[in-house]
Amino acid sequence: MWIIYALGSALFAALTSITAKIGITGIDSNLATAIRTAVVLIIATGIVYMTGVSQQISNISQKCWLFLILSGIMTGLSWLCFFKALQLGETSRVVSIDKFSIVLVVIMSTLILKETINAKIISACILITIGTILMVV
């Protein structure tokens, strides 16, 4: 089932880039990010209340709060950088560099989360790196 959600994520991420590029025309990229974030907040909050999981808030540990807040900060910074890059650059090039995060996640998940990698993953990261360079140059 995770593959279906991952494919949905990829599809919506692609549509996000296209609609964002059109939407930021003539406005400040930070304002555009704030609008986008507000929409995400409304949708996510609505889903939490519609599915009845809002009662779980009191069960969240301090560690989870800390890392969810840090993740939110990183998301916000990522979106601010992404929107500014999207406003200044070509969508295909900006998104190519943005998706290079895959390689960075592999490296960080190995170092920080102690996840294991194999030759196939290393080869894929090399190909992604080469692909990113080819898309940008």
mmCIF file with all atom_site columns, C-alpha atoms in Angstrom:
data_model
loop_
_atom_site.group_PDB
_atom_site.id
_atom_site.type_symbol
_atom_site.label_atom_id
_atom_site.label_alt_id
_atom_site.label_comp_id
_atom_site.label_asym_id
_atom_site.label_entity_id
_atom_site.label_seq_id
_atom_site.pdbx_PDB_ins_code
_atom_site.Cartn_x
_atom_site.Cartn_y
_atom_site.Cartn_z
_atom_site.occupancy
_atom_site.B_iso_or_equiv
_atom_site.pdbx_formal_charge
_atom_site.auth_seq_id
_atom_site.auth_comp_id
_atom_site.auth_asym_id
_atom_site.auth_atom_id
_atom_site.pdbx_PDB_model_num
ATOM 1   C CA . MET A 1 1   ? 0.000   0.000  0.000   1.00 0.00 ? 1   MET A CA 1
ATOM 2   C CA . TRP A 1 2   ? 2.899   2.371  0.679   1.00 0.00 ? 2   TRP A CA 1
ATOM 3   C CA . ILE A 1 3   ? 3.801   2.313  -3.023  1.00 0.00 ? 3   ILE A CA 1
ATOM 4   C CA . ILE A 1 4   ? 0.379   3.704  -3.965  1.00 0.00 ? 4   ILE A CA 1
ATOM 5   C CA . TYR A 1 5   ? 0.812   6.563  -1.492  1.00 0.00 ? 5   TYR A CA 1
ATOM 6   C CA . ALA A 1 6   ? 4.380   7.165  -2.718  1.00 0.00 ? 6   ALA A CA 1
ATOM 7   C CA . LEU A 1 7   ? 3.175   7.321  -6.330  1.00 0.00 ? 7   LEU A CA 1
ATOM 8   C CA . GLY A 1 8   ? 0.421   9.711  -5.249  1.00 0.00 ? 8   GLY A CA 1
ATOM 9   C CA . SER A 1 9   ? 3.057   11.828 -3.553  1.00 0.00 ? 9   SER A CA 1
ATOM 10  C CA . ALA A 1 10  ? 5.142   11.922 -6.734  1.00 0.00 ? 10  ALA A CA 1
ATOM 11  C CA . LEU A 1 11  ? 2.122   12.837 -8.866  1.00 0.00 ? 11  LEU A CA 1
ATOM 12  C CA . PHE A 1 12  ? 0.975   15.590 -6.519  1.00 0.00 ? 12  PHE A CA 1
ATOM 13  C CA . ALA A 1 13  ? 4.554   16.882 -6.137  1.00 0.00 ? 13  ALA A CA 1
ATOM 14  C CA . ALA A 1 14  ? 4.776   17.201 -9.925  1.00 0.00 ? 14  ALA A CA 1
ATOM 15  C CA . LEU A 1 15  ? 1.436   18.986 -10.073 1.00 0.00 ? 15  LEU A CA 1
ATOM 16  C CA . THR A 1 16  ? 2.548   21.180 -7.153  1.00 0.00 ? 16  THR A CA 1
ATOM 17  C CA . SER A 1 17  ? 5.554   22.383 -9.116  1.00 0.00 ? 17  SER A CA 1
ATOM 18  C CA . ILE A 1 18  ? 3.540   23.182 -12.234 1.00 0.00 ? 18  ILE A CA 1
ATOM 19  C CA . THR A 1 19  ? 0.693   24.943 -10.402 1.00 0.00 ? 19  THR A CA 1
ATOM 20  C CA . ALA A 1 20  ? 3.151   26.800 -8.154  1.00 0.00 ? 20  ALA A CA 1
ATOM 21  C CA . LYS A 1 21  ? 5.131   28.101 -11.136 1.00 0.00 ? 21  LYS A CA 1
ATOM 22  C CA . ILE A 1 22  ? 1.918   29.474 -12.618 1.00 0.00 ? 22  ILE A CA 1
ATOM 23  C CA . GLY A 1 23  ? 0.693   30.767 -9.235  1.00 0.00 ? 23  GLY A CA 1
ATOM 24  C CA . ILE A 1 24  ? 3.804   32.745 -8.291  1.00 0.00 ? 24  ILE A CA 1
ATOM 25  C CA . THR A 1 25  ? 3.669   34.906 -11.398 1.00 0.00 ? 25  THR A CA 1
ATOM 26  C CA . GLY A 1 26  ? 3.832   38.503 -10.298 1.00 0.00 ? 26  GLY A CA 1
ATOM 27  C CA . ILE A 1 27  ? 3.832   37.938 -6.524  1.00 0.00 ? 27  ILE A CA 1
ATOM 28  C CA . ASP A 1 28  ? 6.509   37.548 -3.874  1.00 0.00 ? 28  ASP A CA 1
ATOM 29  C CA . SER A 1 29  ? 7.614   33.927 -3.452  1.00 0.00 ? 29  SER A CA 1
ATOM 30  C CA . ASN A 1 30  ? 7.400   34.176 0.366   1.00 0.00 ? 30  ASN A CA 1
ATOM 31  C CA . LEU A 1 31  ? 3.777   35.335 0.147   1.00 0.00 ? 31  LEU A CA 1
ATOM 32  C CA . ALA A 1 32  ? 3.050   32.461 -2.216  1.00 0.00 ? 32  ALA A CA 1
ATOM 33  C CA . THR A 1 33  ? 4.611   30.036 0.261   1.00 0.00 ? 33  THR A CA 1
ATOM 34  C CA . ALA A 1 34  ? 2.489   31.444 3.094   1.00 0.00 ? 34  ALA A CA 1
ATOM 35  C CA . ILE A 1 35  ? -0.690  31.011 1.055   1.00 0.00 ? 35  ILE A CA 1
ATOM 36  C CA . ARG A 1 36  ? 0.260   27.457 0.109   1.00 0.00 ? 36  ARG A CA 1
ATOM 37  C CA . THR A 1 37  ? 1.096   26.647 3.737   1.00 0.00 ? 37  THR A CA 1
ATOM 38  C CA . ALA A 1 38  ? -2.246  27.991 4.946   1.00 0.00 ? 38  ALA A CA 1
ATOM 39  C CA . VAL A 1 39  ? -4.065  25.777 2.457   1.00 0.00 ? 39  VAL A CA 1
ATOM 40  C CA . VAL A 1 40  ? -2.052  22.722 3.575   1.00 0.00 ? 40  VAL A CA 1
ATOM 41  C CA . LEU A 1 41  ? -2.838  23.536 7.228   1.00 0.00 ? 41  LEU A CA 1
ATOM 42  C CA . ILE A 1 42  ? -6.574  23.772 6.541   1.00 0.00 ? 42  ILE A CA 1
ATOM 43  C CA . ILE A 1 43  ? -6.647  20.503 4.586   1.00 0.00 ? 43  ILE A CA 1
ATOM 44  C CA . ALA A 1 44  ? -4.510  18.554 7.083   1.00 0.00 ? 44  ALA A CA 1
ATOM 45  C CA . THR A 1 45  ? -6.491  19.868 10.062  1.00 0.00 ? 45  THR A CA 1
ATOM 46  C CA . GLY A 1 46  ? -9.757  18.967 8.371   1.00 0.00 ? 46  GLY A CA 1
ATOM 47  C CA . ILE A 1 47  ? -8.553  15.422 7.713   1.00 0.00 ? 47  ILE A CA 1
ATOM 48  C CA . VAL A 1 48  ? -7.397  15.030 11.328  1.00 0.00 ? 48  VAL A CA 1
ATOM 49  C CA . TYR A 1 49  ? -10.814 16.041 12.642  1.00 0.00 ? 49  TYR A CA 1
ATOM 50  C CA . MET A 1 50  ? -12.804 14.117 10.009  1.00 0.00 ? 50  MET A CA 1
ATOM 51  C CA . THR A 1 51  ? -10.929 10.900 10.781  1.00 0.00 ? 51  THR A CA 1
ATOM 52  C CA . GLY A 1 52  ? -11.256 11.386 14.540  1.00 0.00 ? 52  GLY A CA 1
ATOM 53  C CA . VAL A 1 53  ? -7.544  11.209 15.363  1.00 0.00 ? 53  VAL A CA 1
ATOM 54  C CA . SER A 1 54  ? -7.451  14.648 16.985  1.00 0.00 ? 54  SER A CA 1
ATOM 55  C CA . GLN A 1 55  ? -7.831  12.992 20.427  1.00 0.00 ? 55  GLN A CA 1
ATOM 56  C CA . GLN A 1 56  ? -4.339  11.517 20.015  1.00 0.00 ? 56  GLN A CA 1
ATOM 57  C CA . ILE A 1 57  ? -2.706  14.931 20.456  1.00 0.00 ? 57  ILE A CA 1
ATOM 58  C CA . SER A 1 58  ? -2.447  14.482 24.220  1.00 0.00 ? 58  SER A CA 1
ATOM 59  C CA . ASN A 1 59  ? -0.541  11.196 23.701  1.00 0.00 ? 59  ASN A CA 1
ATOM 60  C CA . ILE A 1 60  ? 2.292   12.734 21.682  1.00 0.00 ? 60  ILE A CA 1
ATOM 61  C CA . SER A 1 61  ? 5.634   12.521 23.513  1.00 0.00 ? 61  SER A CA 1
ATOM 62  C CA . GLN A 1 62  ? 7.969   15.477 23.958  1.00 0.00 ? 62  GLN A CA 1
ATOM 63  C CA . LYS A 1 63  ? 10.482  13.830 21.629  1.00 0.00 ? 63  LYS A CA 1
ATOM 64  C CA . CYS A 1 64  ? 7.847   13.472 18.911  1.00 0.00 ? 64  CYS A CA 1
ATOM 65  C CA . TRP A 1 65  ? 6.774   17.108 19.398  1.00 0.00 ? 65  TRP A CA 1
ATOM 66  C CA . LEU A 1 66  ? 10.386  18.260 19.102  1.00 0.00 ? 66  LEU A CA 1
ATOM 67  C CA . PHE A 1 67  ? 11.087  16.346 15.921  1.00 0.00 ? 67  PHE A CA 1
ATOM 68  C CA . LEU A 1 68  ? 7.732   17.193 14.324  1.00 0.00 ? 68  LEU A CA 1
ATOM 69  C CA . ILE A 1 69  ? 8.390   20.875 15.033  1.00 0.00 ? 69  ILE A CA 1
ATOM 70  C CA . LEU A 1 70  ? 11.905  20.572 13.590  1.00 0.00 ? 70  LEU A CA 1
ATOM 71  C CA . SER A 1 71  ? 10.446  18.785 10.564  1.00 0.00 ? 71  SER A CA 1
ATOM 72  C CA . GLY A 1 72  ? 7.934   21.605 10.138  1.00 0.00 ? 72  GLY A CA 1
ATOM 73  C CA . ILE A 1 73  ? 10.739  24.158 10.259  1.00 0.00 ? 73  ILE A CA 1
ATOM 74  C CA . MET A 1 74  ? 12.693  22.199 7.644   1.00 0.00 ? 74  MET A CA 1
ATOM 75  C CA . THR A 1 75  ? 9.585   21.908 5.461   1.00 0.00 ? 75  THR A CA 1
ATOM 76  C CA . GLY A 1 76  ? 8.973   25.634 5.689   1.00 0.00 ? 76  GLY A CA 1
ATOM 77  C CA . LEU A 1 77  ? 12.563  26.468 4.821   1.00 0.00 ? 77  LEU A CA 1
ATOM 78  C CA . SER A 1 78  ? 12.477  23.956 1.958   1.00 0.00 ? 78  SER A CA 1
ATOM 79  C CA . TRP A 1 79  ? 9.277   25.472 0.568   1.00 0.00 ? 79  TRP A CA 1
ATOM 80  C CA . LEU A 1 80  ? 10.623  29.040 0.865   1.00 0.00 ? 80  LEU A CA 1
ATOM 81  C CA . CYS A 1 81  ? 13.786  28.056 -1.014  1.00 0.00 ? 81  CYS A CA 1
ATOM 82  C CA . PHE A 1 82  ? 11.826  26.025 -3.565  1.00 0.00 ? 82  PHE A CA 1
ATOM 83  C CA . PHE A 1 83  ? 9.379   28.828 -4.356  1.00 0.00 ? 83  PHE A CA 1
ATOM 84  C CA . LYS A 1 84  ? 12.165  31.407 -4.718  1.00 0.00 ? 84  LYS A CA 1
ATOM 85  C CA . ALA A 1 85  ? 14.134  29.058 -6.992  1.00 0.00 ? 85  ALA A CA 1
ATOM 86  C CA . LEU A 1 86  ? 10.972  28.297 -8.963  1.00 0.00 ? 86  LEU A CA 1
ATOM 87  C CA . GLN A 1 87  ? 10.287  31.985 -9.397  1.00 0.00 ? 87  GLN A CA 1
ATOM 88  C CA . LEU A 1 88  ? 13.815  32.621 -10.683 1.00 0.00 ? 88  LEU A CA 1
ATOM 89  C CA . GLY A 1 89  ? 14.535  29.455 -12.658 1.00 0.00 ? 89  GLY A CA 1
ATOM 90  C CA . GLU A 1 90  ? 13.106  26.948 -15.092 1.00 0.00 ? 90  GLU A CA 1
ATOM 91  C CA . THR A 1 91  ? 10.701  24.506 -13.463 1.00 0.00 ? 91  THR A CA 1
ATOM 92  C CA . SER A 1 92  ? 12.388  21.360 -14.820 1.00 0.00 ? 92  SER A CA 1
ATOM 93  C CA . ARG A 1 93  ? 15.809  22.444 -13.591 1.00 0.00 ? 93  ARG A CA 1
ATOM 94  C CA . VAL A 1 94  ? 14.605  23.597 -10.166 1.00 0.00 ? 94  VAL A CA 1
ATOM 95  C CA . VAL A 1 95  ? 12.652  20.391 -9.587  1.00 0.00 ? 95  VAL A CA 1
ATOM 96  C CA . SER A 1 96  ? 15.607  18.277 -10.719 1.00 0.00 ? 96  SER A CA 1
ATOM 97  C CA . ILE A 1 97  ? 17.824  19.831 -8.082  1.00 0.00 ? 97  ILE A CA 1
ATOM 98  C CA . ASP A 1 98  ? 15.014  19.652 -5.508  1.00 0.00 ? 98  ASP A CA 1
ATOM 99  C CA . LYS A 1 99  ? 14.610  15.920 -6.148  1.00 0.00 ? 99  LYS A CA 1
ATOM 100 C CA . PHE A 1 100 ? 18.352  15.462 -5.608  1.00 0.00 ? 100 PHE A CA 1
ATOM 101 C CA . SER A 1 101 ? 17.153  15.384 -2.004  1.00 0.00 ? 101 SER A CA 1
ATOM 102 C CA . ILE A 1 102 ? 16.713  11.654 -2.615  1.00 0.00 ? 102 ILE A CA 1
ATOM 103 C CA . VAL A 1 103 ? 20.486  11.229 -2.586  1.00 0.00 ? 103 VAL A CA 1
ATOM 104 C CA . LEU A 1 104 ? 20.797  13.439 0.487   1.00 0.00 ? 104 LEU A CA 1
ATOM 105 C CA . VAL A 1 105 ? 18.106  11.394 2.275   1.00 0.00 ? 105 VAL A CA 1
ATOM 106 C CA . VAL A 1 106 ? 19.962  8.163  1.522   1.00 0.00 ? 106 VAL A CA 1
ATOM 107 C CA . ILE A 1 107 ? 23.184  9.606  2.929   1.00 0.00 ? 107 ILE A CA 1
ATOM 108 C CA . MET A 1 108 ? 21.487  11.074 6.019   1.00 0.00 ? 108 MET A CA 1
ATOM 109 C CA . SER A 1 109 ? 19.341  8.012  6.700   1.00 0.00 ? 109 SER A CA 1
ATOM 110 C CA . THR A 1 110 ? 22.508  5.919  6.636   1.00 0.00 ? 110 THR A CA 1
ATOM 111 C CA . LEU A 1 111 ? 24.441  8.231  8.945   1.00 0.00 ? 111 LEU A CA 1
ATOM 112 C CA . ILE A 1 112 ? 21.672  9.355  11.313  1.00 0.00 ? 112 ILE A CA 1
ATOM 113 C CA . LEU A 1 113 ? 19.082  6.550  11.247  1.00 0.00 ? 113 LEU A CA 1
ATOM 114 C CA . LYS A 1 114 ? 21.629  3.759  10.691  1.00 0.00 ? 114 LYS A CA 1
ATOM 115 C CA . GLU A 1 115 ? 19.638  2.385  7.759   1.00 0.00 ? 115 GLU A CA 1
ATOM 116 C CA . THR A 1 116 ? 21.541  -0.023 5.570   1.00 0.00 ? 116 THR A CA 1
ATOM 117 C CA . ILE A 1 117 ? 22.296  0.554  1.914   1.00 0.00 ? 117 ILE A CA 1
ATOM 118 C CA . ASN A 1 118 ? 23.485  -1.835 -0.733  1.00 0.00 ? 118 ASN A CA 1
ATOM 119 C CA . ALA A 1 119 ? 25.133  -1.688 -4.149  1.00 0.00 ? 119 ALA A CA 1
ATOM 120 C CA . LYS A 1 120 ? 21.772  -1.208 -5.871  1.00 0.00 ? 120 LYS A CA 1
ATOM 121 C CA . ILE A 1 121 ? 20.977  1.872  -3.755  1.00 0.00 ? 121 ILE A CA 1
ATOM 122 C CA . ILE A 1 122 ? 24.472  3.299  -4.254  1.00 0.00 ? 122 ILE A CA 1
ATOM 123 C CA . SER A 1 123 ? 24.169  2.742  -8.020  1.00 0.00 ? 123 SER A CA 1
ATOM 124 C CA . ALA A 1 124 ? 20.769  4.442  -8.058  1.00 0.00 ? 124 ALA A CA 1
ATOM 125 C CA . CYS A 1 125 ? 22.164  7.428  -6.151  1.00 0.00 ? 125 CYS A CA 1
ATOM 126 C CA . ILE A 1 126 ? 25.012  7.717  -8.646  1.00 0.00 ? 126 ILE A CA 1
ATOM 127 C CA . LEU A 1 127 ? 22.529  7.638  -11.529 1.00 0.00 ? 127 LEU A CA 1
ATOM 128 C CA . ILE A 1 128 ? 20.308  10.239 -9.831  1.00 0.00 ? 128 ILE A CA 1
ATOM 129 C CA . THR A 1 129 ? 23.349  12.448 -9.328  1.00 0.00 ? 129 THR A CA 1
ATOM 130 C CA . ILE A 1 130 ? 24.351  12.096 -12.984 1.00 0.00 ? 130 ILE A CA 1
ATOM 131 C CA . GLY A 1 131 ? 20.754  12.724 -14.055 1.00 0.00 ? 131 GLY A CA 1
ATOM 132 C CA . THR A 1 132 ? 20.539  15.833 -11.901 1.00 0.00 ? 132 THR A CA 1
ATOM 133 C CA . ILE A 1 133 ? 23.756  17.195 -13.381 1.00 0.00 ? 133 ILE A CA 1
ATOM 134 C CA . LEU A 1 134 ? 22.535  16.481 -16.935 1.00 0.00 ? 134 LEU A CA 1
ATOM 135 C CA . MET A 1 135 ? 19.192  18.184 -16.263 1.00 0.00 ? 135 MET A CA 1
ATOM 136 C CA . VAL A 1 136 ? 20.823  21.307 -14.862 1.00 0.00 ? 136 VAL A CA 1
ATOM 137 C CA . VAL A 1 137 ? 23.750  21.784 -17.255 1.00 0.00 ? 137 VAL A CA 1
#
